[in-house]
Short mmCIF file of C-alpha atoms and ligand atoms in Angstrom, two decimals:
data_model
loop_
_atom_site.label_atom_id
_atom_site.label_comp_id
_atom_site.label_asym_id
_atom_site.label_seq_id
_atom_site.Cartn_x
_atom_site.Cartn_y
_atom_site.Cartn_z
CA MET B 1 -43.86 201.28 49.32
CA THR B 2 -47.40 202.60 48.68
CA THR B 3 -48.05 200.09 45.94
CA THR B 4 -51.61 199.02 45.38
CA VAL B 5 -52.20 195.73 43.67
CA SER B 6 -55.14 195.42 41.44
CA ALA B 7 -56.81 192.15 42.52
CA ALA B 8 -59.82 194.03 43.85
CA ILE B 9 -61.56 192.86 46.99
CA THR B 10 -65.31 192.30 46.95
CA LEU B 11 -66.95 193.76 50.01
CA PRO B 12 -70.38 193.70 51.59
CA THR B 13 -72.29 196.99 51.38
CA ALA B 14 -72.37 199.42 54.29
CA ASP B 15 -76.17 199.03 54.43
CA ASP B 16 -75.79 195.31 54.77
CA LEU B 17 -73.36 195.81 57.66
CA ARG B 18 -75.73 198.34 59.26
CA ASP B 19 -78.58 195.80 59.09
CA ARG B 20 -76.39 193.08 60.60
CA ALA B 21 -75.21 195.42 63.34
CA ARG B 22 -78.76 196.52 64.17
CA ALA B 23 -79.94 192.91 64.41
CA ALA B 24 -77.02 191.91 66.66
CA LEU B 25 -77.35 194.98 68.88
CA SER B 26 -81.06 194.47 69.30
CA ALA B 27 -80.59 190.77 70.14
CA CYS B 28 -78.04 191.72 72.82
CA GLY B 29 -80.52 194.16 74.37
CA VAL B 30 -79.17 197.49 73.14
CA ASP B 31 -81.90 200.09 72.71
CA LEU B 32 -81.76 200.92 69.00
CA SER B 33 -83.21 204.37 69.62
CA LEU B 34 -79.76 205.27 71.00
CA LEU B 35 -78.35 205.04 67.49
CA ASP B 36 -77.90 208.34 65.66
CA PRO B 37 -78.76 210.63 68.59
CA ALA B 38 -80.09 214.04 67.59
CA ALA B 39 -78.33 216.00 70.33
CA GLY B 40 -75.44 215.83 72.78
CA PRO B 41 -71.92 214.47 72.45
CA ARG B 42 -71.70 211.72 69.93
CA ILE B 43 -69.29 209.00 68.85
CA THR B 44 -69.35 207.72 65.31
CA ALA B 45 -69.34 203.96 64.92
CA ARG B 46 -67.44 202.96 61.82
CA THR B 47 -66.49 199.74 60.07
CA PRO B 48 -63.00 199.00 58.74
CA VAL B 49 -64.59 196.38 56.47
CA THR B 50 -65.80 199.04 54.01
CA GLY B 51 -64.49 202.16 55.74
CA ASP B 52 -68.00 203.60 56.13
CA ASP B 53 -69.53 205.36 59.11
CA LEU B 54 -72.37 203.23 60.44
CA PHE B 55 -74.18 205.04 63.24
CA GLY B 56 -73.83 207.79 65.78
CA TYR B 57 -73.85 206.75 69.43
CA PRO B 58 -74.30 208.98 72.50
CA GLY B 59 -70.94 209.99 73.91
CA SER B 60 -70.11 210.51 77.60
CA ASP B 61 -68.35 213.68 78.70
CA ALA B 62 -66.16 214.22 81.75
CA SER B 63 -69.14 214.88 84.03
CA ASP B 64 -70.76 211.62 82.89
CA VAL B 65 -67.55 209.79 83.77
CA ALA B 66 -67.50 211.38 87.23
CA ALA B 67 -71.16 210.43 87.73
CA ALA B 68 -70.43 206.87 86.59
CA ILE B 69 -67.66 206.59 89.18
CA ASP B 70 -70.02 207.79 91.95
CA THR B 71 -72.73 205.34 90.90
CA ALA B 72 -70.30 202.45 90.68
CA HIS B 73 -68.80 203.37 94.04
CA GLN B 74 -72.25 203.23 95.65
CA ALA B 75 -72.87 199.83 94.05
CA TYR B 76 -69.52 198.60 95.34
CA LEU B 77 -70.43 199.54 98.93
CA SER B 78 -73.18 196.92 98.93
CA TRP B 79 -71.64 194.46 96.47
CA ARG B 80 -68.57 193.96 98.67
CA THR B 81 -70.78 192.47 101.40
CA VAL B 82 -72.31 189.86 99.06
CA PRO B 83 -70.52 186.53 99.63
CA ALA B 84 -68.07 185.77 96.84
CA PRO B 85 -69.82 182.54 95.71
CA ALA B 86 -73.05 184.54 95.36
CA ARG B 87 -71.13 187.10 93.30
CA GLY B 88 -70.01 184.16 91.18
CA ALA B 89 -73.66 183.42 90.36
CA LEU B 90 -73.82 186.71 88.44
CA ILE B 91 -70.75 185.77 86.41
CA LYS B 92 -72.24 182.34 85.77
CA ARG B 93 -75.35 183.97 84.31
CA PHE B 94 -73.22 186.44 82.37
CA GLY B 95 -71.31 183.52 80.82
CA GLU B 96 -74.58 181.81 79.87
CA LEU B 97 -75.82 184.96 78.15
CA LEU B 98 -72.50 185.34 76.32
CA THR B 99 -72.88 181.77 75.09
CA GLU B 100 -76.40 182.57 73.89
CA HIS B 101 -75.19 185.72 72.09
CA LYS B 102 -71.87 184.41 70.82
CA ALA B 103 -72.83 184.88 67.17
CA ASP B 104 -74.24 188.39 67.80
CA LEU B 105 -71.10 189.60 69.55
CA GLY B 106 -68.94 187.86 66.96
CA ALA B 107 -70.80 189.74 64.20
CA LEU B 108 -70.27 193.08 65.95
CA ILE B 109 -66.56 192.37 66.46
CA GLY B 110 -66.31 191.43 62.78
CA ILE B 111 -68.07 194.63 61.74
CA GLU B 112 -66.17 197.03 64.02
CA VAL B 113 -62.71 195.44 64.12
CA GLY B 114 -62.71 193.54 60.84
CA LYS B 115 -61.79 190.20 62.46
CA ILE B 116 -62.48 187.10 60.43
CA THR B 117 -65.43 185.14 61.83
CA ALA B 118 -63.35 182.36 63.41
CA GLU B 119 -61.27 184.89 65.33
CA ALA B 120 -64.26 187.03 66.29
CA LEU B 121 -66.01 183.95 67.70
CA GLY B 122 -62.74 182.96 69.38
CA GLU B 123 -62.72 186.29 71.17
CA VAL B 124 -66.24 185.67 72.50
CA GLN B 125 -65.21 182.16 73.54
CA GLU B 126 -62.38 183.75 75.51
CA MET B 127 -65.04 185.78 77.38
CA ILE B 128 -67.05 182.65 78.13
CA ASP B 129 -63.90 180.88 79.33
CA ILE B 130 -62.99 183.67 81.73
CA CYS B 131 -66.52 183.53 83.17
CA ASP B 132 -66.03 179.82 83.89
CA PHE B 133 -62.70 180.59 85.46
CA ALA B 134 -64.07 183.46 87.56
CA LEU B 135 -67.02 181.34 88.69
CA GLY B 136 -64.63 178.72 90.07
CA LEU B 137 -62.51 181.48 91.55
CA SER B 138 -65.50 182.80 93.46
CA ARG B 139 -65.03 179.84 95.81
CA GLN B 140 -61.25 180.08 95.90
CA LEU B 141 -60.30 183.66 96.85
CA ASP B 142 -58.00 182.13 99.36
CA GLY B 143 -55.57 183.63 101.83
CA ARG B 144 -52.70 181.93 103.64
CA THR B 145 -52.33 181.11 107.28
CA MET B 146 -48.82 181.31 108.71
CA PRO B 147 -47.54 180.00 112.05
CA SER B 148 -47.43 182.78 114.60
CA GLU B 149 -44.29 183.10 116.71
CA ARG B 150 -46.49 183.80 119.74
CA PRO B 151 -48.34 181.11 121.74
CA GLY B 152 -52.13 181.26 121.46
CA HIS B 153 -52.00 183.41 118.34
CA ARG B 154 -53.02 182.88 114.77
CA LEU B 155 -51.60 184.73 111.76
CA MET B 156 -53.54 184.80 108.51
CA GLU B 157 -54.36 186.80 105.42
CA THR B 158 -57.77 187.83 104.16
CA TRP B 159 -58.51 189.34 100.77
CA HIS B 160 -61.05 192.11 100.30
CA PRO B 161 -62.46 194.06 97.38
CA LEU B 162 -60.84 197.38 96.56
CA GLY B 163 -63.59 199.55 95.05
CA VAL B 164 -64.17 200.77 91.53
CA VAL B 165 -61.91 199.27 88.88
CA GLY B 166 -61.40 201.54 85.87
CA VAL B 167 -61.02 199.47 82.71
CA ILE B 168 -59.55 201.11 79.62
CA SER B 169 -59.55 198.77 76.64
CA ALA B 170 -58.25 198.84 73.07
CA PHE B 171 -59.96 198.31 69.71
CA ASN B 172 -58.26 195.05 68.84
CA PHE B 173 -59.78 192.92 71.61
CA PRO B 174 -62.81 195.08 72.32
CA ALA B 175 -64.70 192.44 74.29
CA ALA B 176 -62.35 189.77 75.68
CA VAL B 177 -59.91 192.05 77.48
CA TRP B 178 -62.82 193.90 79.11
CA ALA B 179 -64.30 190.53 80.12
CA TRP B 180 -61.00 189.35 81.68
CA ASN B 181 -61.02 192.40 83.89
CA THR B 182 -64.74 192.56 84.58
CA ALA B 183 -65.35 188.91 85.40
CA LEU B 184 -62.49 188.95 87.90
CA ALA B 185 -63.31 192.35 89.38
CA ILE B 186 -66.97 191.47 89.91
CA VAL B 187 -66.20 188.15 91.56
CA CYS B 188 -63.64 189.94 93.73
CA GLY B 189 -66.40 192.28 94.95
CA ASP B 190 -65.40 195.38 93.00
CA ALA B 191 -67.46 197.56 90.66
CA VAL B 192 -66.33 198.52 87.15
CA VAL B 193 -66.34 201.68 85.06
CA TRP B 194 -65.36 200.84 81.50
CA LYS B 195 -63.91 203.19 78.92
CA PRO B 196 -63.78 201.19 75.69
CA SER B 197 -62.00 202.26 72.52
CA GLU B 198 -63.99 204.85 70.59
CA LEU B 199 -63.50 202.60 67.58
CA THR B 200 -65.63 199.81 69.05
CA VAL B 201 -68.57 201.50 70.70
CA LEU B 202 -71.21 199.13 69.31
CA THR B 203 -69.48 195.98 70.54
CA SER B 204 -69.02 197.68 73.91
CA ALA B 205 -72.66 198.71 74.11
CA ALA B 206 -73.69 195.11 73.41
CA CYS B 207 -71.29 193.73 76.05
CA ALA B 208 -72.55 196.23 78.61
CA ALA B 209 -76.20 195.43 77.82
CA ILE B 210 -75.58 191.70 78.28
CA PHE B 211 -73.80 192.32 81.57
CA ASP B 212 -76.63 194.60 82.77
CA ARG B 213 -79.16 191.90 82.00
CA ALA B 214 -77.22 189.31 83.99
CA ALA B 215 -76.80 191.81 86.85
CA ALA B 216 -80.53 192.68 86.91
CA GLU B 217 -81.57 189.02 86.84
CA CYS B 218 -79.24 188.29 89.76
CA GLY B 219 -80.39 191.25 91.83
CA ALA B 220 -77.01 193.02 91.76
CA PRO B 221 -77.01 196.71 92.72
CA ASP B 222 -77.59 199.21 89.90
CA GLY B 223 -74.45 200.72 88.49
CA LEU B 224 -72.20 197.79 89.38
CA HIS B 225 -70.85 198.13 85.86
CA VAL B 226 -71.03 201.36 83.87
CA MET B 227 -69.76 201.81 80.31
CA VAL B 228 -68.72 205.34 79.39
CA ALA B 229 -68.35 206.08 75.68
CA ALA B 230 -65.88 208.84 76.46
CA SER B 231 -62.95 210.32 74.59
CA ALA B 232 -59.47 209.75 76.01
CA ALA B 233 -59.50 213.34 77.31
CA ASP B 234 -62.83 212.94 79.14
CA ALA B 235 -61.76 209.57 80.52
CA GLU B 236 -58.91 211.28 82.38
CA VAL B 237 -61.38 211.61 85.25
CA LEU B 238 -61.07 207.85 85.63
CA VAL B 239 -57.30 208.09 85.78
CA ASP B 240 -57.30 210.84 88.41
CA SER B 241 -60.24 209.89 90.64
CA PRO B 242 -59.30 208.76 94.16
CA LYS B 243 -62.49 206.68 94.04
CA VAL B 244 -60.84 204.42 91.43
CA PRO B 245 -58.19 202.43 93.29
CA VAL B 246 -57.28 200.28 90.28
CA VAL B 247 -56.91 201.30 86.65
CA SER B 248 -56.46 198.42 84.23
CA ALA B 249 -55.34 199.83 80.90
CA THR B 250 -54.65 198.09 77.61
CA GLY B 251 -53.20 200.01 74.68
CA SER B 252 -50.09 201.74 73.45
CA GLU B 253 -46.87 202.31 75.37
CA ARG B 254 -47.53 206.04 74.90
CA MET B 255 -50.94 205.77 76.58
CA GLY B 256 -49.44 203.74 79.44
CA ALA B 257 -46.69 206.30 79.97
CA GLN B 258 -49.38 208.95 80.46
CA VAL B 259 -51.72 206.91 82.64
CA ALA B 260 -49.24 205.15 84.96
CA PRO B 261 -47.53 208.19 86.60
CA ARG B 262 -50.87 209.91 87.18
CA VAL B 263 -52.38 206.89 88.90
CA ALA B 264 -49.15 206.36 90.86
CA ALA B 265 -49.13 210.02 91.96
CA ARG B 266 -52.35 209.37 93.89
CA PHE B 267 -51.07 205.96 95.07
CA GLY B 268 -53.55 204.10 92.89
CA ARG B 269 -52.74 200.77 91.33
CA THR B 270 -52.34 200.06 87.62
CA ILE B 271 -52.60 196.85 85.66
CA LEU B 272 -50.94 197.70 82.36
CA GLU B 273 -50.96 195.68 79.17
CA LEU B 274 -49.13 197.79 76.61
CA GLY B 275 -46.97 197.12 73.57
CA GLY B 276 -45.43 193.88 72.44
CA ASN B 277 -42.57 193.15 70.06
CA ASN B 278 -42.90 189.42 70.15
CA ALA B 279 -40.40 187.08 68.55
CA ALA B 280 -39.83 183.43 67.81
CA ILE B 281 -36.39 181.88 67.80
CA VAL B 282 -36.24 179.02 65.30
CA THR B 283 -33.36 176.64 65.94
CA PRO B 284 -31.78 174.06 63.60
CA SER B 285 -33.65 171.19 65.29
CA ALA B 286 -37.08 172.83 64.90
CA ASP B 287 -39.98 171.00 63.29
CA LEU B 288 -40.30 173.45 60.41
CA ASP B 289 -43.84 172.40 59.48
CA LEU B 290 -44.95 173.31 62.97
CA ALA B 291 -42.87 176.48 62.98
CA VAL B 292 -44.31 177.73 59.69
CA ARG B 293 -47.88 177.16 60.86
CA GLY B 294 -47.26 178.73 64.26
CA ILE B 295 -45.47 181.74 62.78
CA VAL B 296 -48.07 182.44 60.09
CA PHE B 297 -50.99 182.40 62.55
CA ALA B 298 -49.14 184.59 65.04
CA ALA B 299 -47.71 187.04 62.48
CA ALA B 300 -50.46 187.40 59.88
CA GLY B 301 -53.54 186.48 61.94
CA THR B 302 -55.80 189.35 63.04
CA ALA B 303 -53.96 191.33 60.31
CA GLY B 304 -51.06 191.74 62.73
CA GLN B 305 -53.22 193.68 65.19
CA ARG B 306 -52.81 191.70 68.40
CA CYS B 307 -50.56 192.82 71.19
CA THR B 308 -49.24 189.25 70.98
CA THR B 309 -48.68 189.34 67.21
CA MET B 310 -45.32 187.90 66.20
CA ARG B 311 -43.22 190.73 64.79
CA ARG B 312 -39.77 189.10 64.63
CA VAL B 313 -38.37 185.71 63.66
CA ILE B 314 -34.82 185.00 64.77
CA ALA B 315 -33.73 182.07 62.63
CA HIS B 316 -30.54 180.01 62.81
CA THR B 317 -28.40 180.50 59.71
CA ASP B 318 -28.63 176.77 58.89
CA ILE B 319 -32.41 176.87 58.41
CA ALA B 320 -33.05 180.59 57.79
CA ASP B 321 -33.26 180.29 53.99
CA GLU B 322 -35.55 177.29 54.01
CA LEU B 323 -37.78 178.79 56.70
CA THR B 324 -38.00 182.15 54.94
CA ASP B 325 -38.77 180.54 51.58
CA ARG B 326 -41.54 178.47 53.11
CA LEU B 327 -43.00 181.46 54.96
CA CYS B 328 -42.92 183.57 51.80
CA GLU B 329 -44.60 180.81 49.87
CA VAL B 330 -47.49 180.69 52.37
CA TYR B 331 -47.65 184.50 52.60
CA ARG B 332 -48.09 184.82 48.83
CA ARG B 333 -51.18 182.60 49.04
CA LEU B 334 -52.79 184.14 52.14
CA PRO B 335 -56.43 184.95 51.43
CA VAL B 336 -56.83 188.68 52.20
CA GLY B 337 -60.29 190.19 52.00
CA ASP B 338 -63.82 190.48 53.35
CA PRO B 339 -63.56 189.08 56.89
CA PHE B 340 -67.06 187.63 56.59
CA ALA B 341 -66.27 185.68 53.42
CA GLU B 342 -65.54 182.00 53.83
CA GLY B 343 -61.84 181.21 53.51
CA THR B 344 -60.55 184.70 54.31
CA LEU B 345 -57.67 184.60 56.77
CA VAL B 346 -56.61 188.26 56.77
CA GLY B 347 -59.15 191.05 57.17
CA PRO B 348 -58.60 194.80 57.01
CA LEU B 349 -56.40 197.11 59.05
CA ILE B 350 -58.43 199.21 61.45
CA ASP B 351 -58.00 202.56 59.67
CA ALA B 352 -55.95 204.85 57.46
CA ARG B 353 -53.56 205.69 60.28
CA ALA B 354 -52.72 202.01 60.79
CA HIS B 355 -52.00 201.74 57.08
CA ALA B 356 -49.85 204.88 57.11
CA ASN B 357 -47.87 203.41 60.02
CA MET B 358 -47.34 200.18 58.10
CA VAL B 359 -46.16 202.05 55.00
CA ALA B 360 -43.81 204.20 57.11
CA ALA B 361 -42.37 201.12 58.85
CA LEU B 362 -41.73 199.36 55.54
CA ASP B 363 -40.04 202.49 54.18
CA ASP B 364 -37.91 202.73 57.32
CA ALA B 365 -37.04 199.04 57.11
CA VAL B 366 -35.82 199.40 53.54
CA ALA B 367 -33.86 202.54 54.45
CA GLN B 368 -32.27 200.57 57.28
CA GLY B 369 -31.06 197.83 54.96
CA GLY B 370 -34.12 195.58 54.91
CA GLN B 371 -35.42 193.69 51.95
CA VAL B 372 -39.16 193.08 51.51
CA LEU B 373 -39.40 189.41 50.54
CA ALA B 374 -43.19 189.10 50.39
CA GLY B 375 -46.31 191.24 50.73
CA GLY B 376 -46.54 194.80 51.91
CA ALA B 377 -48.87 196.11 49.22
CA ARG B 378 -52.36 197.48 49.72
CA ARG B 379 -55.07 195.62 47.90
CA GLU B 380 -57.59 197.59 45.91
CA SER B 381 -60.85 197.98 47.83
CA SER B 382 -63.15 200.85 48.81
CA ASP B 383 -61.50 204.21 49.50
CA GLY B 384 -61.82 204.10 53.25
CA SER B 385 -60.86 200.46 53.82
CA PHE B 386 -57.29 199.21 54.06
CA TYR B 387 -56.54 195.63 53.10
CA VAL B 388 -52.86 194.79 53.02
CA GLU B 389 -50.80 191.79 52.14
CA PRO B 390 -48.89 190.71 55.25
CA ALA B 391 -45.20 191.42 54.75
CA ILE B 392 -41.97 189.53 55.41
CA VAL B 393 -38.86 191.66 55.59
CA ALA B 394 -35.30 190.30 55.88
CA MET B 395 -33.25 192.59 58.12
CA PRO B 396 -29.45 192.66 58.33
CA ALA B 397 -29.64 193.69 62.00
CA GLN B 398 -32.12 194.63 64.71
CA THR B 399 -32.38 198.28 63.65
CA ALA B 400 -34.62 200.99 65.13
CA VAL B 401 -37.67 200.03 63.07
CA VAL B 402 -37.46 196.44 64.31
CA GLN B 403 -37.29 197.65 67.89
CA ARG B 404 -40.54 199.56 67.70
CA GLU B 405 -44.00 198.02 67.62
CA THR B 406 -45.86 198.69 64.38
CA PHE B 407 -49.44 197.49 64.77
CA ALA B 408 -49.65 195.89 61.33
CA PRO B 409 -48.67 192.57 59.74
CA ILE B 410 -44.94 193.02 59.23
CA LEU B 411 -42.66 190.14 60.16
CA TYR B 412 -38.93 190.94 60.34
CA VAL B 413 -36.53 188.05 59.86
CA LEU B 414 -33.13 188.14 61.58
CA ARG B 415 -30.39 185.49 61.61
CA TYR B 416 -28.24 184.07 64.38
CA SER B 417 -25.40 181.59 64.84
CA THR B 418 -25.37 180.78 68.57
CA LEU B 419 -28.33 180.48 70.93
CA ALA B 420 -26.76 183.02 73.28
CA GLU B 421 -26.71 185.49 70.40
CA ALA B 422 -30.34 184.67 69.55
CA ILE B 423 -31.51 185.22 73.14
CA ALA B 424 -29.58 188.50 73.34
CA LEU B 425 -31.24 189.69 70.11
CA HIS B 426 -34.58 188.46 71.37
CA ASN B 427 -34.37 190.50 74.57
CA ASP B 428 -32.87 193.60 72.97
CA VAL B 429 -36.17 195.42 72.44
CA PRO B 430 -38.01 197.73 74.86
CA GLN B 431 -41.11 195.51 75.10
CA GLY B 432 -41.49 192.20 76.94
CA LEU B 433 -44.87 190.60 76.30
CA SER B 434 -44.74 187.26 74.48
CA SER B 435 -42.07 185.00 73.05
CA SER B 436 -41.50 181.56 71.66
CA ILE B 437 -38.84 179.12 70.63
CA PHE B 438 -39.26 176.40 68.03
CA THR B 439 -36.88 173.59 68.88
CA LEU B 440 -36.87 169.85 69.50
CA ASP B 441 -33.74 170.16 71.63
CA GLN B 442 -34.67 170.20 75.29
CA ARG B 443 -31.48 171.99 76.27
CA GLU B 444 -32.34 174.88 73.97
CA ALA B 445 -35.93 175.01 75.18
CA GLU B 446 -34.87 175.05 78.82
CA GLN B 447 -32.31 177.78 78.17
CA PHE B 448 -35.05 179.95 76.68
CA LEU B 449 -37.30 179.30 79.70
CA ALA B 450 -34.54 179.95 82.25
CA ALA B 451 -33.88 183.16 84.19
CA ASP B 452 -31.31 184.28 81.63
CA GLY B 453 -33.55 183.25 78.72
CA SER B 454 -36.56 185.15 77.40
CA ASP B 455 -37.36 188.26 79.46
CA CYS B 456 -41.06 188.22 78.52
CA GLY B 457 -44.20 187.58 80.57
CA ILE B 458 -45.23 184.80 78.18
CA VAL B 459 -42.62 182.27 77.08
CA ASN B 460 -43.73 179.44 74.78
CA VAL B 461 -42.12 176.36 73.29
CA ASN B 462 -43.21 175.10 69.87
CA ILE B 463 -46.24 177.35 69.61
CA GLY B 464 -46.46 180.94 68.39
CA THR B 465 -46.62 184.08 70.48
CA SER B 466 -50.35 184.77 70.22
CA GLY B 467 -53.48 182.95 71.22
CA ALA B 468 -52.84 182.51 74.95
CA GLU B 469 -55.40 180.58 77.03
CA ILE B 470 -57.22 182.42 79.81
CA GLY B 471 -55.99 180.05 82.52
CA GLY B 472 -52.53 181.58 82.68
CA ALA B 473 -51.64 185.07 83.84
CA PHE B 474 -51.49 187.36 80.80
CA GLY B 475 -49.10 190.30 80.53
CA GLY B 476 -45.49 191.25 80.18
CA GLU B 477 -42.47 193.15 81.40
CA LYS B 478 -40.49 196.28 80.49
CA THR B 479 -42.54 198.75 78.42
CA THR B 480 -45.35 196.20 78.24
CA GLY B 481 -46.12 197.54 81.69
CA GLY B 482 -45.76 194.63 84.12
CA GLY B 483 -49.49 193.99 84.60
CA ARG B 484 -51.09 190.57 84.79
CA GLU B 485 -54.69 189.88 83.84
CA SER B 486 -56.86 186.84 83.24
CA GLY B 487 -55.89 183.53 84.89
CA SER B 488 -53.60 182.14 87.59
CA ASP B 489 -53.54 184.53 90.58
CA ALA B 490 -54.10 187.72 88.56
CA TRP B 491 -57.24 188.19 90.71
CA ARG B 492 -55.05 189.45 93.52
CA GLY B 493 -54.54 192.65 91.50
CA TYR B 494 -58.21 193.45 92.05
CA MET B 495 -58.21 192.94 95.82
CA ARG B 496 -56.47 194.25 98.90
CA ARG B 497 -54.72 192.01 101.39
CA ALA B 498 -55.22 192.26 105.13
CA THR B 499 -52.82 190.52 107.49
CA ASN B 500 -54.66 189.42 110.63
CA THR B 501 -53.10 188.42 113.95
CA ILE B 502 -55.60 186.90 116.34
CA ASN B 503 -54.82 186.39 120.00
CA TYR B 504 -56.89 183.63 121.57
CA SER B 505 -54.76 183.40 124.73
CA HIS B 506 -55.07 185.18 128.07
CA ASP B 507 -51.66 186.85 127.71
CA LEU B 508 -50.27 189.63 125.59
CA PRO B 509 -46.85 188.47 124.41
CA LEU B 510 -45.23 190.95 122.03
CA ALA B 511 -43.59 190.00 118.76
CA GLN B 512 -39.80 189.87 118.57
CA GLY B 513 -39.84 189.07 122.34
CA VAL B 514 -40.18 192.76 123.20
CA ASN B 515 -40.73 193.32 126.91
CA PHE B 516 -42.74 196.50 127.53
CA GLY B 517 -42.92 196.80 131.29
C1 UN1 U 601 -54.47 191.58 72.98
O1 UN1 U 601 -54.07 191.57 71.82
O2 UN1 U 601 -54.59 192.68 73.60
O3 UN1 U 601 -53.09 185.79 73.50
C2 UN1 U 601 -54.91 190.39 73.74
C3 UN1 U 601 -53.82 186.32 72.65
C4 UN1 U 601 -55.23 186.62 73.06
C5 UN1 U 601 -55.33 187.94 73.75
C6 UN1 U 601 -54.69 189.09 73.02
N1 UN1 U 601 -55.68 185.57 73.95
O4 UN1 U 601 -53.42 186.57 71.52
#
């Protein structure tokens, strides 16, 4: 399946991308003298757009990570005493600066991740939205009061900051997922040490510089947020440090399986957002126009590199042929190419490894009885860049390849006859992040939403699996890790709960009516 089709892709030059990156970094407040350091550990910033290395950036080693944790812990000790609404003022300013630098951050995300401009700007908008949300939250970190069983007593809950939150983020949402965690953690009174993906160090440096500016303007303690450009091995300090009560990690199931037991062994808390193997069930009553649009955005958008990307369609036999034909027809016309060019909808894969994984998955699918109906080929471009045509593969059954997450634009199509069979197929994968059903039949929709319906953390009706709003809690079950970030009451994951019983009487009645002399 390693076919390369000849319609060559025209790309910007690496020098052009370097110039754009320098301009955006400088506008965001990153000291350009950091680029291409002469000595010390170093990370290489690269672009998937052309496949070229862009700059060197100073790396952090394990001792830097330990020092960052100490600094952040000190900052937390004073930050936790700042009233939450005053903490919100910092996030308000941060959101304003993000708005001001939306285009700069969008450019960096485009350069380092290869997202098309609309999606790169969408990611920054998601950061601005979470700031709005966290600002409101800063006046709503509410606890309950419960009736006490004892006269003259009050029972209530208060919520307090926890300490340093370790944030480990992935390349595909280099800015927004960090912002979900950081905006909430800061409003909750925590400090943050951030280990971004090594693939997106420039975007991360720009985000950190913008945050630092907001923090300085608002008089926040130094070191409230520290970014460490560390390797996964050096970042293990973050995983093991007892001074990091919460580790919020986004990435592969393999990474989560390493991080979670180590944090648990020291009784730390994790917020995990790991793999997804998201599906849509399309029923006979579905509005197929809507379904096609929703599926194409979710399956081919971001070149299949979202954790929420749709990887499976489970189509009723009555409409499966028509749906598949229509999807293939759209797939054959999808504009693949330079993410900065107007009209492009599918940018590059992140790197050679991602492409090798896609090729291997397509080979496995064919060996397991699949038939590639559209796409799958690599388009001719520069040597180090990987532009692929999103693929649709008809599968006779939910074989091993369909059950694993391949972080590339491959959409497997399966067929079903009864809704019970469709839901069983839907849930028969290890992951449990996002899901959707396309139907105009309320009974079918409700069955999918019910306790014995979709087993995912995100369950949608008549929209695709990706592109969640920040207002809801984001995350999923099973090997997705069980964490919840972003909206709703996800903030509670960044705080500790204290149960308070207050006696305002002159007596000392004991609970449960216990008489103690
Ligand atoms: C991710 O891919 O890690 O729902 C996050 C979505 C985005 C977030 C994706 N709001 O697709």
